[in-house]
Amino acid sequence: MVLKGKVHKFNIDDLNTDYIISGRYKFKTIDMKELSQHLMEDLDESFYQKIKPGDFIVAGKNFGCGSSREQAPLVIKFAGISAVLAKSFARIFFRNAINTGLPVIECDTDQIENGDEIEVNLEEGQVKNITKNLILSIKPLPQMMIKILNDGGLVEHFKKYKGFKID
Amino acid sequence: MGETLAEKILSLKSGKKVSTGEIVLANLDFIMAQDGTAPLVIKAFNEMGGERVFDSSKIAFVIDHSAPSPNEGVSSLHKMMRDFAQKYGIILYEVGEGVCHQLLPEKGHVVPGDLVIGADSHTCTYGALGAFATGLGSTDLAAALISGKMWFKVPETFELILKGKLPRGVYSKDLALFLIGKITADGATYKSIEFKGGAIKELSVEARFTLSNMAVEMGAKVGLIAPDEETLTWVNKHSRKKSNPLFSDDDALYEKSFEFNVSYLEPQVAKPHQVDNVIPIGEVEGTEISQAFLGTCTNGRLEDLEIAAQIMKGRKVKSGVRFIIAPASREIFLTAIKKGLIEVLVEAGGVVVTPGCGCCVGTHNGIPSDGENIISSANRNFKGRMGNPNAFIYLASPATVAASAIEGKIADPRKYLEKRLD
Ligand code: SF4
């Protein structure tokens, strides 16, 4: 899978699930298209309008900490973001992202700035910063997660194997 | 080589000797989802082609996050949960029963040695009973409802040894905040934590829940406390399930060990907007507050209401301050009524809301206005957490919350306790 697009950088650590989608919206509906319009609203009110399909969200460490709400990766995906790049991720968010088919990439995001054009190659495990002409390496995912991501998320994985397929 | 407590439980539940870093498939003892996550569980369950649940007696849905419903959108999601619960015969805890993390242990669904998952990040609370309990998302939950299993990466373990004894006016909440300040919000990401040492032995089971509850605020997967006499007495009072107390081996391998003496700990406060932004109370004393909140899965238990009532007795909430109380469960609420605690708190000017999450997560029941400071006994002070991104949340113990409600500013609770006991 090769993804290409522009970077929206949030220059902060611990970007939590309340920032991604505030609790004041998420309890009302499970319509992700509607919820996605509120993505990162408390950090940048017009963020949703700035996204072009295929763009990336880039941030510091511990991205997605906080609640277990799966709405968090889902609204990112439904807003048209193709992947999130961070120095590290909180564990529940990380699992939820893979389960819902949103690629999450651990790499040195200090080398990426807002507005940069980047290309992510998941198979080769690298990020190319086209604007800066840099190659960054990706921390590899556990085998089980690669399998779930390749199957298109956990729902598809489960349908295919009628259960979890480990090994 | 010996096993840590996390490895012990995962070995038992996966039927083989596991080791750190390995991916294992394990059998679950209990599964929970709440009204913020259950609707997506149901959706994923249907998309997976789920036809039945693996064991309806081991699954509970809890309506606690927006209960009673504040609007029709929430009402229809609640209905979706009720319909699913009825169709598949799973356990449903209705509006007013309480917060999920109080209910699971209180209703006897979790005992030492269990493996439990919940679609809520604070599922780690039951680690206080020596159960491997962790939060996951809705799609994982749906897969678990069907299969009764979940995959886990066996975590490395941090050992937190706590020596000494907490001084008067300083509680397990202060200890939890202190540790988060030291370990930081992502310092234990993916790890298991074992809380150990004499200071832990001294804590009641209720107080231990507070500590395990906040393990996730350090990024941890689980926050375990080995069961002891105290645990087993508590569990036997609440559950008919058979306990299986497990312990880490003496030669278990820990990734890191930390040791702290808690005997001189002071009340702690986490300042906005990060849980690890922790300082001793002296540094924020006097900060004006508009609302004080006592409740949540962290500190809405009987002991917490008792501490608050002890401080409030014969005193009044400062005029202009809202003091909101959400007992963590109906049982706690009833006991607090019988013991006269609710009378004390309401007489002082407190407002009691439905047992449940209250205003913790900003759905209803006390959303602050712009620029206001809140002192809260909850576990998170993220921007926007209580429903308004322009408010400022300070986290503290129930004692500090009560003392602050009286003064209308952040106050050290020790003076109230000392006066009374002299
Ligand atoms: S009380 Fe707060 S932290 Fe606990 S489960 Fe409810 S919303 Fe979550």
PDB file of C-alpha atoms in Angstrom, chain A residues 10 12 15-25 37-48 69, chain B residues 273 370 382-391:
ATOM      1  CA  PHE A  10      -0.243  18.992  15.290  1.00  0.00           C
ATOM      2  CA  ILE A  12       1.888  18.385  20.423  1.00  0.00           C
ATOM      3  CA  LEU A  15      -3.092  14.398  21.554  1.00  0.00           C
ATOM      4  CA  ASN A  16      -6.008  12.707  23.320  1.00  0.00           C
ATOM      5  CA  THR A  17      -9.294  11.218  22.136  1.00  0.00           C
ATOM      6  CA  ASP A  18     -11.246  14.160  23.564  1.00  0.00           C
ATOM      7  CA  TYR A  19      -9.409  16.385  21.078  1.00  0.00           C
ATOM      8  CA  ILE A  20      -9.980  13.964  18.209  1.00  0.00           C
ATOM      9  CA  ILE A  21     -13.703  13.848  18.851  1.00  0.00           C
ATOM     10  CA  SER A  22     -15.187  15.522  21.886  1.00  0.00           C
ATOM     11  CA  GLY A  23     -17.463  13.550  24.206  1.00  0.00           C
ATOM     12  CA  ARG A  24     -20.146  16.164  23.669  1.00  0.00           C
ATOM     13  CA  TYR A  25     -20.718  14.847  20.150  1.00  0.00           C
ATOM     14  CA  GLN A  37     -17.003  17.208  10.769  1.00  0.00           C
ATOM     15  CA  HIS A  38     -16.039  17.827  14.395  1.00  0.00           C
ATOM     16  CA  LEU A  39     -12.607  16.229  14.038  1.00  0.00           C
ATOM     17  CA  MET A  40     -10.000  18.102  16.156  1.00  0.00           C
ATOM     18  CA  GLU A  41     -12.484  20.929  16.593  1.00  0.00           C
ATOM     19  CA  ASP A  42     -11.137  22.039  19.989  1.00  0.00           C
ATOM     20  CA  LEU A  43      -7.632  22.382  18.518  1.00  0.00           C
ATOM     21  CA  ASP A  44      -8.526  23.930  15.182  1.00  0.00           C
ATOM     22  CA  GLU A  45     -12.105  24.962  14.552  1.00  0.00           C
ATOM     23  CA  SER A  46     -11.940  24.758  10.766  1.00  0.00           C
ATOM     24  CA  PHE A  47      -9.790  21.646  10.594  1.00  0.00           C
ATOM     25  CA  TYR A  48     -12.348  19.509   8.782  1.00  0.00           C
ATOM     26  CA  ARG A  69     -13.764   5.320  21.914  1.00  0.00           C
TER      27      ARG A  69
ATOM     28  CA  HIS B 273      -4.970  19.977  30.826  1.00  0.00           C
ATOM     29  CA  ASP B 370     -16.090  29.375  29.689  1.00  0.00           C
ATOM     30  CA  PHE B 382      -8.226  16.941  29.323  1.00  0.00           C
ATOM     31  CA  LYS B 383      -9.336  20.077  27.584  1.00  0.00           C
ATOM     32  CA  GLY B 384     -13.029  19.722  26.758  1.00  0.00           C
ATOM     33  CA  ARG B 385     -13.372  16.624  28.922  1.00  0.00           C
ATOM     34  CA  MET B 386     -16.341  17.945  30.910  1.00  0.00           C
ATOM     35  CA  GLY B 387     -18.012  19.316  27.802  1.00  0.00           C
ATOM     36  CA  ASN B 388     -16.404  22.754  27.484  1.00  0.00           C
ATOM     37  CA  PRO B 389     -12.931  23.242  25.993  1.00  0.00           C
ATOM     38  CA  ASN B 390     -12.708  26.659  27.632  1.00  0.00           C
ATOM     39  CA  ALA B 391     -12.951  25.333  31.180  1.00  0.00           C
TER      40      ALA B 391
END
